[in-house]
Amino acid sequence: MSKRKIRILVAKPGLDGHDRGARIIARAFRDAGFEVVYTGLHQTPEEIVAAALQEDVDMIGMSSLAGAHLYLFQRTLDLLKEKGVEDIILTGGGIFPEEDIEKLIDMGTKAIFMPGTPLDEIIKWVRDNIEPRKGL
Amino acid sequence: MQIVKKILEGDIKTAARFIRDIDDKMPNVSNVLKKLYPHTGHAYIIGITGFPGVGKSTLVDQLIQVIREQGKSVGVISIDPTSPFSGGAILGDRIRMQRNALDDDVFIRSLATRGYFGGLTASTKGVVDVMDAMGKDFILVETVGVGQDEVDVMNVAHSTLIVLIPGMGDNIQAIKAGILEVGDIFVINKADQKGVERTVRDIQIMIEIDQSLKRGEDKDGWVPKIMRTQAIAGVGTKELFDQIIVHRDFLFGEGIDYYKKRKYLRDRLELLDMIESKILGDMINRLEKSGELDEALGKMYDDNIDPYTLCDDIIERLLHKDI
């Protein structure tokens, strides 16, 4: 039996077209030994959750820069619940007003990483907090 | 068994999670696969292979559209390479297929090679069986971008598509063994680019040479076809799918003897592969747990014993269950 690998979906919802951050994170996760599914720009929460379900990821890392984060994160969390996969952990990164971070955490987002967070710190958080799912 | 029942009902969550178990070689996997196996054999499996960057994922996306227009369901297995350094992988083929994300009759799964050679993953056959048992009408298997001899997909697929672009497959490359020999259909993608006639001609000549060298019953086999597409614009993809169906009808019609022979060789290889990976997996596990490997390296450095002797010694003891 080989060791379970952590699988992560890096998702880019909303209307902004900047996925440099998402790509850097995807690359850093790969180099940390995780399997990273990247679905590209302009994804709806519906598309993100469908991909997370089919790909059986342990975590979704969502990057949002365009200001619709409160809706996008809430909707994603609702859909995860609706599909019966609320064990998939949602995290986020991007640009948010200070006061929204608490709201995002309160609604069920497990961690928010603001610009400037060292990549090593994010990877350490994943290693400490994400456990690959047990087998069926 | 609950897992089996759910997969047969087409439950995406259960299937997705069981596929992870296959990929991770969990102990319960073969028991479930045994129970799923009697429910397989319905799906038609299409392999898509070719060099990196020729447009395989885009072509797969277009084939999904054609299949869905006909009201059929489809499973997709998309393979990307695992980094040999970190063991991680970026699975990005979905980017080009995401427009199908909300369609419940399209199940896309990305897999990483995890050190497996041949263009597929060690789990591919099992994943195909899961999708087949779920009731998918077609299963598309997109290999990792491959070079000249990663041809395992032909052992999984009914129809193997080799995707090329103009400027590739020149005279010399085309007569070399390997990937070009396993194609049932050659797809010249990006066919609006210059050099397409030359590429078509080179492949045509290769097919003709191949046919003229065939003897006896092999002559009754399938003669590979060449199709042109511009996958990004959806040009030629309907025609390509029609050609796949022509191939399918051939395999199950006048070419049935050819198909049976091919299937026998494929099943034989698959069984051998399964036995090999089980034996190997078990032995390597024992070896790694035992610490003998580091001990052997110690002997190599400290006692100057050569690696060939150490290898023979370890195998000997593995076979006698001393490790």
XYZ file of C-alpha atoms in Angstrom:
459
model
C 0.000 0.000 0.000
C 1.462 3.303 -1.019
C 1.100 6.479 0.975
C -2.037 8.512 0.326
C -1.382 11.714 -1.553
C -3.026 14.998 -0.695
C -5.150 16.165 -3.629
C -5.977 19.849 -3.957
C -8.171 21.797 -6.356
C -6.844 25.258 -7.137
C -9.813 27.261 -8.321
C -10.210 30.682 -9.809
C -13.799 31.879 -9.536
C -15.269 35.137 -10.649
C -14.590 37.631 -13.340
C -11.036 38.783 -12.883
C -8.494 37.378 -15.284
C -5.432 37.252 -13.098
C -4.355 33.740 -12.252
C -0.684 34.309 -11.661
C -1.145 33.789 -7.924
C -3.200 30.644 -8.495
C -0.541 29.271 -10.809
C 2.272 29.999 -8.401
C 0.363 28.239 -5.638
C -0.365 25.280 -7.927
C 3.309 24.990 -8.728
C 4.351 25.295 -5.071
C 1.850 22.593 -4.098
C 3.222 20.318 -6.802
C 6.743 20.877 -5.521
C 5.513 20.015 -2.029
C 4.401 16.617 -3.350
C 0.658 17.255 -3.630
C -1.500 16.417 -6.623
C -3.020 19.645 -7.849
C -5.991 19.959 -10.157
C -6.252 23.364 -11.781
C -9.450 24.269 -13.594
C -8.554 27.623 -15.108
C -10.157 31.064 -15.046
C -13.748 32.257 -14.643
C -15.164 29.266 -12.801
C -18.538 29.364 -11.096
C -18.902 27.808 -7.627
C -21.077 25.149 -9.302
C -18.251 24.206 -11.672
C -15.680 24.266 -8.899
C -17.673 21.969 -6.635
C -18.467 19.593 -9.506
C -14.750 19.331 -10.280
C -13.876 18.860 -6.585
C -16.425 16.045 -6.365
C -15.246 14.218 -9.487
C -11.579 14.660 -8.653
C -12.008 13.655 -4.994
C -9.811 16.403 -3.595
C -9.164 16.958 0.107
C -9.062 20.724 -0.171
C -10.078 23.588 -2.421
C -7.812 26.612 -2.594
C -9.817 29.462 -4.051
C -8.244 32.650 -5.340
C -10.424 35.727 -5.566
C -9.348 39.229 -6.472
C -12.454 40.873 -7.849
C -14.487 41.585 -4.747
C -17.263 38.988 -4.978
C -15.602 36.756 -2.402
C -18.376 36.804 0.207
C -20.854 35.384 -2.287
C -18.374 33.019 -3.953
C -17.138 31.425 -0.728
C -20.605 31.126 0.807
C -22.039 29.583 -2.359
C -19.148 27.119 -2.607
C -19.616 26.047 1.018
C -23.368 25.633 0.477
C -22.801 23.496 -2.606
C -20.235 21.292 -0.856
C -22.854 20.601 1.777
C -25.576 20.036 -0.787
C -23.449 17.437 -2.596
C -22.600 15.688 0.653
C -18.912 16.500 0.481
C -18.585 19.033 3.281
C -15.473 17.123 4.353
C -13.676 18.900 1.503
C -11.926 21.822 3.165
C -12.207 25.287 1.663
C -9.344 27.765 1.907
C -8.805 31.034 0.123
C -6.346 33.622 -0.969
C -6.488 36.961 -2.680
C -7.406 40.502 -1.894
C -10.094 41.021 0.744
C -10.963 43.929 3.020
C -9.684 43.276 6.527
C -13.201 43.053 7.977
C -14.247 40.357 5.503
C -11.644 37.850 6.623
C -13.537 37.126 9.814
C -16.761 36.753 7.845
C -15.107 34.251 5.498
C -13.782 32.247 8.439
C -17.132 32.404 10.239
C -18.990 30.995 7.260
C -16.720 27.948 7.276
C -13.598 28.777 5.302
C -10.752 27.077 7.157
C -7.969 29.519 6.309
C -7.364 32.732 4.412
C -3.935 33.583 3.073
C -3.336 37.218 2.285
C -0.862 38.564 -0.287
C 2.696 38.273 0.952
C 2.159 35.040 2.886
C 5.322 32.964 2.357
C 4.654 29.845 0.277
C 6.362 27.693 2.907
C 3.877 28.907 5.467
C 0.921 27.901 3.275
C 2.432 24.482 2.582
C 3.085 23.962 6.267
C -0.532 24.846 7.012
C -1.692 22.270 4.484
C 0.577 19.583 5.923
C -0.587 20.340 9.464
C -4.283 20.637 8.699
C -5.147 18.502 5.705
C -5.256 14.785 6.150
C -5.753 12.674 3.011
C -9.152 11.065 3.252
C -9.411 7.538 4.626
C -10.206 4.791 2.116
C -13.809 3.691 1.521
C -21.469 -4.407 -0.806
C -22.564 -0.790 -0.538
C -19.701 0.603 -2.660
C -20.493 -1.729 -5.539
C -24.186 -0.901 -5.427
C -23.538 2.841 -5.454
C -21.066 2.663 -8.310
C -23.508 0.595 -10.368
C -26.125 3.274 -9.707
C -23.682 5.805 -11.127
C -23.056 7.638 -7.846
C -20.314 10.146 -8.608
C -19.057 10.667 -5.062
C -18.593 6.956 -4.370
C -16.988 6.358 -7.769
C -14.662 9.338 -7.353
C -13.564 8.203 -3.904
C -13.125 4.597 -4.941
C -10.957 5.732 -7.877
C -8.691 7.422 -5.329
C -8.460 4.112 -3.473
C -7.398 2.384 -6.694
C -4.801 5.061 -7.315
C -3.495 4.703 -3.770
C -3.480 0.892 -3.961
C -5.709 0.478 -0.925
C -6.149 -3.119 0.274
C -9.900 -3.417 -0.343
C -9.682 -2.395 -3.995
C -9.442 -5.761 -5.680
C -12.467 -7.102 -3.803
C -14.614 -4.288 -5.153
C -13.170 -4.544 -8.666
C -13.958 -8.265 -8.675
C -17.606 -7.481 -8.018
C -17.696 -4.674 -10.587
C -16.099 -6.721 -13.332
C -19.234 -8.691 -14.313
C -20.919 -5.334 -14.964
C -18.259 -4.097 -17.382
C -17.963 -4.571 -21.126
C -20.652 -2.106 -22.134
C -18.479 0.971 -22.702
C -16.594 1.692 -25.896
C -13.101 2.832 -25.012
C -11.220 5.396 -27.071
C -7.534 6.110 -26.435
C -6.064 9.475 -27.366
C -2.307 9.776 -27.442
C 0.403 11.907 -28.997
C 3.211 14.310 -28.273
C 2.737 17.123 -25.733
C 1.020 20.186 -27.126
C -0.704 18.627 -30.137
C -4.145 19.390 -28.727
C -5.216 16.133 -27.090
C -7.255 17.759 -24.321
C -9.000 20.117 -26.711
C -9.800 17.202 -28.983
C -11.188 15.253 -26.024
C -13.363 18.247 -25.135
C -14.749 18.302 -28.685
C -15.369 14.562 -28.705
C -17.310 14.983 -25.450
C -19.594 17.472 -27.236
C -20.195 15.121 -30.175
C -20.928 12.182 -27.870
C -23.309 14.274 -25.743
C -25.129 15.548 -28.839
C -25.964 11.917 -29.533
C -27.392 11.554 -26.055
C -24.659 9.184 -24.867
C -22.821 9.410 -21.570
C -19.057 9.677 -21.304
C -16.241 9.130 -18.839
C -12.889 10.807 -19.322
C -9.550 9.800 -17.839
C -6.921 12.466 -18.303
C -3.342 11.744 -17.394
C -0.568 14.187 -16.546
C 2.990 13.518 -15.395
C 4.110 13.241 -11.778
C 7.194 15.253 -10.922
C 10.021 12.763 -10.359
C 11.538 15.123 -7.802
C 8.657 15.942 -5.498
C 6.122 13.237 -6.319
C 3.558 15.984 -6.848
C 1.713 16.808 -10.044
C -0.231 19.571 -11.716
C -3.274 18.130 -13.432
C -4.391 20.766 -15.883
C -6.204 18.943 -18.677
C -9.549 19.819 -17.126
C -9.052 23.472 -18.015
C -10.021 22.652 -21.582
C -12.944 20.444 -20.599
C -14.488 22.440 -17.771
C -17.494 23.538 -19.842
C -18.853 20.029 -19.256
C -18.480 20.273 -15.480
C -22.188 20.633 -14.764
C -23.276 17.787 -17.015
C -23.935 14.723 -14.844
C -23.420 12.466 -17.841
C -19.819 13.617 -18.181
C -17.432 12.302 -15.532
C -13.897 13.622 -15.867
C -11.066 12.340 -13.714
C -7.457 13.547 -13.761
C -4.746 11.093 -12.795
C -1.019 11.500 -12.243
C 1.450 8.948 -13.632
C 3.112 8.402 -10.227
C 6.215 6.932 -11.783
C 4.369 4.566 -14.102
C 5.741 4.413 -17.633
C 3.897 3.768 -20.862
C 1.710 6.863 -20.974
C -0.932 5.616 -18.526
C -1.102 5.108 -14.756
C -1.002 1.809 -12.883
C -4.634 2.471 -12.006
C -5.992 3.217 -15.473
C -7.495 -0.197 -16.181
C -9.297 -0.204 -12.834
C -10.609 3.318 -13.367
C -11.892 2.331 -16.819
C -13.731 -0.587 -15.205
C -15.320 1.726 -12.624
C -16.587 4.112 -15.316
C -17.757 1.185 -17.406
C -19.656 -0.265 -14.437
C -21.203 3.172 -13.827
C -22.803 2.736 -17.228
C -20.819 5.211 -19.297
C -21.361 4.594 -23.024
C -17.961 5.920 -24.032
C -14.726 6.269 -22.111
C -12.005 8.562 -23.397
C -8.499 7.875 -22.122
C -6.093 10.741 -22.750
C -2.495 9.692 -22.156
C 0.258 11.868 -20.824
C 2.032 13.619 -23.705
C 4.198 10.808 -24.977
C 7.249 10.230 -27.084
C 7.985 7.298 -29.317
C 7.185 4.117 -27.475
C 4.597 4.780 -24.820
C 1.921 2.610 -26.314
C 0.094 1.072 -23.357
C -3.117 2.833 -24.282
C -3.638 0.401 -27.187
C -4.051 -2.346 -24.597
C -6.853 -0.481 -22.877
C -8.683 1.143 -25.800
C -10.827 -0.328 -28.563
C -9.840 2.523 -30.874
C -6.508 4.278 -30.500
C -6.157 7.785 -31.871
C -2.689 9.171 -32.536
C -2.786 12.942 -32.603
C -0.180 14.779 -34.670
C 0.219 18.296 -35.984
C 1.602 19.504 -39.316
C 5.363 19.397 -39.397
C 5.524 16.250 -37.282
C 5.820 12.676 -38.409
C 8.350 13.365 -41.142
C 9.764 10.529 -43.253
C 12.303 9.175 -40.819
C 10.197 9.531 -37.698
C 7.262 7.883 -39.392
C 9.021 4.622 -40.176
C 10.425 4.170 -36.702
C 8.755 1.626 -34.489
C 6.570 2.646 -31.623
C 3.761 5.036 -31.301
C 2.894 5.337 -34.968
C 2.322 1.619 -35.273
C -0.449 1.446 -32.734
C -2.768 3.988 -34.303
C -6.183 2.956 -35.602
C -6.885 6.533 -36.602
C -4.289 9.246 -37.162
C -5.602 12.680 -36.348
C -3.774 15.587 -37.921
C -4.859 18.382 -35.614
C -4.289 22.101 -36.219
C -4.887 21.200 -39.861
C -5.057 24.856 -40.841
C -1.327 25.157 -40.314
C 1.039 24.874 -43.207
C 2.713 21.575 -43.909
C -0.472 19.582 -43.405
C -0.349 17.957 -46.866
C 3.184 16.792 -46.271
C 2.280 15.287 -42.905
C -0.764 13.511 -44.337
C 1.366 12.126 -47.167
C 4.091 10.899 -44.822
C 1.597 9.092 -42.623
C -0.145 7.692 -45.712
C 3.132 6.275 -47.010
C 3.902 4.792 -43.621
C 0.507 3.086 -43.518
C 1.002 1.747 -47.047
C 4.447 0.339 -46.249
C 3.004 -1.234 -43.131
C 0.151 -2.825 -45.083
C 2.392 -4.110 -47.868
C 4.576 -5.914 -45.330
C 1.656 -7.710 -43.725
C 1.285 -11.415 -44.405
C -1.560 -13.913 -44.334
C -4.358 -13.330 -41.862
C -2.923 -10.018 -40.706
C -4.021 -8.686 -44.064
C -7.635 -8.917 -42.924
C -6.991 -6.383 -40.193
C -7.886 -2.731 -40.031
C -6.192 -0.252 -42.328
C -5.517 2.920 -40.275
C -7.326 6.060 -41.373
C -6.129 9.654 -41.442
C -8.441 12.443 -40.305
C -7.870 16.201 -40.214
C -9.192 18.377 -37.416
C -8.993 21.860 -35.976
C -10.101 20.876 -32.530
C -10.071 24.396 -31.119
C -12.785 25.386 -33.620
C -14.596 22.059 -33.594
C -13.752 21.489 -37.251
C -13.595 17.853 -38.305
C -14.440 16.426 -34.905
C -17.874 15.114 -35.914
C -16.252 13.389 -38.888
C -13.587 12.006 -36.572
C -16.208 10.550 -34.277
C -18.019 9.009 -37.266
C -14.736 7.369 -38.240
C -14.355 5.984 -34.721
C -17.801 4.429 -35.115
C -16.760 2.952 -38.476
C -13.811 1.380 -36.662
C -16.076 0.081 -33.920
C -18.458 -1.440 -36.463
C -15.496 -3.055 -38.181
C -14.178 -4.553 -34.927
C -17.529 -6.074 -34.021
C -18.497 -6.927 -37.622
C -16.328 -8.168 -40.453
C -13.177 -7.686 -38.392
C -14.393 -9.776 -35.477
C -11.656 -12.410 -35.846
C -9.041 -9.688 -35.946
C -10.648 -8.102 -32.910
C -10.759 -11.381 -30.979
C -7.099 -11.994 -31.658
C -6.246 -8.484 -30.557
C -8.406 -8.846 -27.459
C -6.762 -12.139 -26.529
C -3.301 -10.607 -26.694
C -4.522 -7.615 -24.710
C -6.185 -9.728 -22.006
C -3.089 -11.870 -21.746
C -0.909 -8.824 -21.285
C -3.307 -7.356 -18.763
C -3.362 -10.484 -16.642
C 0.420 -10.693 -16.772
C 0.645 -7.045 -15.819
C -1.719 -7.545 -12.895
C 0.272 -10.511 -11.590
C 3.515 -8.657 -12.075
C 2.419 -5.558 -10.217
C 0.963 -7.573 -7.361
C 4.103 -9.670 -6.910
C 6.338 -6.680 -7.338
C 4.274 -4.472 -5.030
C 4.338 -7.100 -2.318
C 8.073 -7.712 -2.604
C 9.031 -4.056 -2.729
C 6.834 -3.422 0.297
C 8.557 -6.157 2.265
C 11.935 -4.934 1.136
C 11.276 -1.342 2.159
C 9.854 -2.303 5.515
C 12.773 -4.597 6.291
C 15.482 -1.980 6.001
C 17.504 -4.470 3.937
C 17.980 -1.970 1.157
C 20.012 0.394 3.296
C 21.836 -2.543 4.769
C 22.811 -3.656 1.261
C 24.050 -0.174 0.441
C 26.131 -0.312 3.575
C 27.728 -3.510 2.337
C 28.350 -1.857 -0.997
C 30.179 1.084 0.558
C 31.885 -0.586 3.525
C 32.660 -4.071 2.230
C 33.070 -3.197 -1.443
C 30.453 -5.714 -2.564
C 29.159 -5.015 -6.081
C 25.476 -4.158 -6.636
C 24.900 -7.178 -8.921
C 25.770 -9.597 -6.146
C 23.670 -7.649 -3.656
C 20.724 -7.698 -6.042
C 20.898 -11.461 -6.559
C 21.171 -11.981 -2.831
C 18.160 -9.835 -2.053
C 16.007 -11.500 -4.715
C 17.020 -14.919 -3.476
C 15.942 -14.062 0.044
C 12.738 -12.358 -1.108
C 11.770 -15.509 -2.996
C 12.402 -17.642 0.071
C 10.432 -15.191 2.199
C 13.481 -14.470 4.309
C 12.706 -10.786 3.876
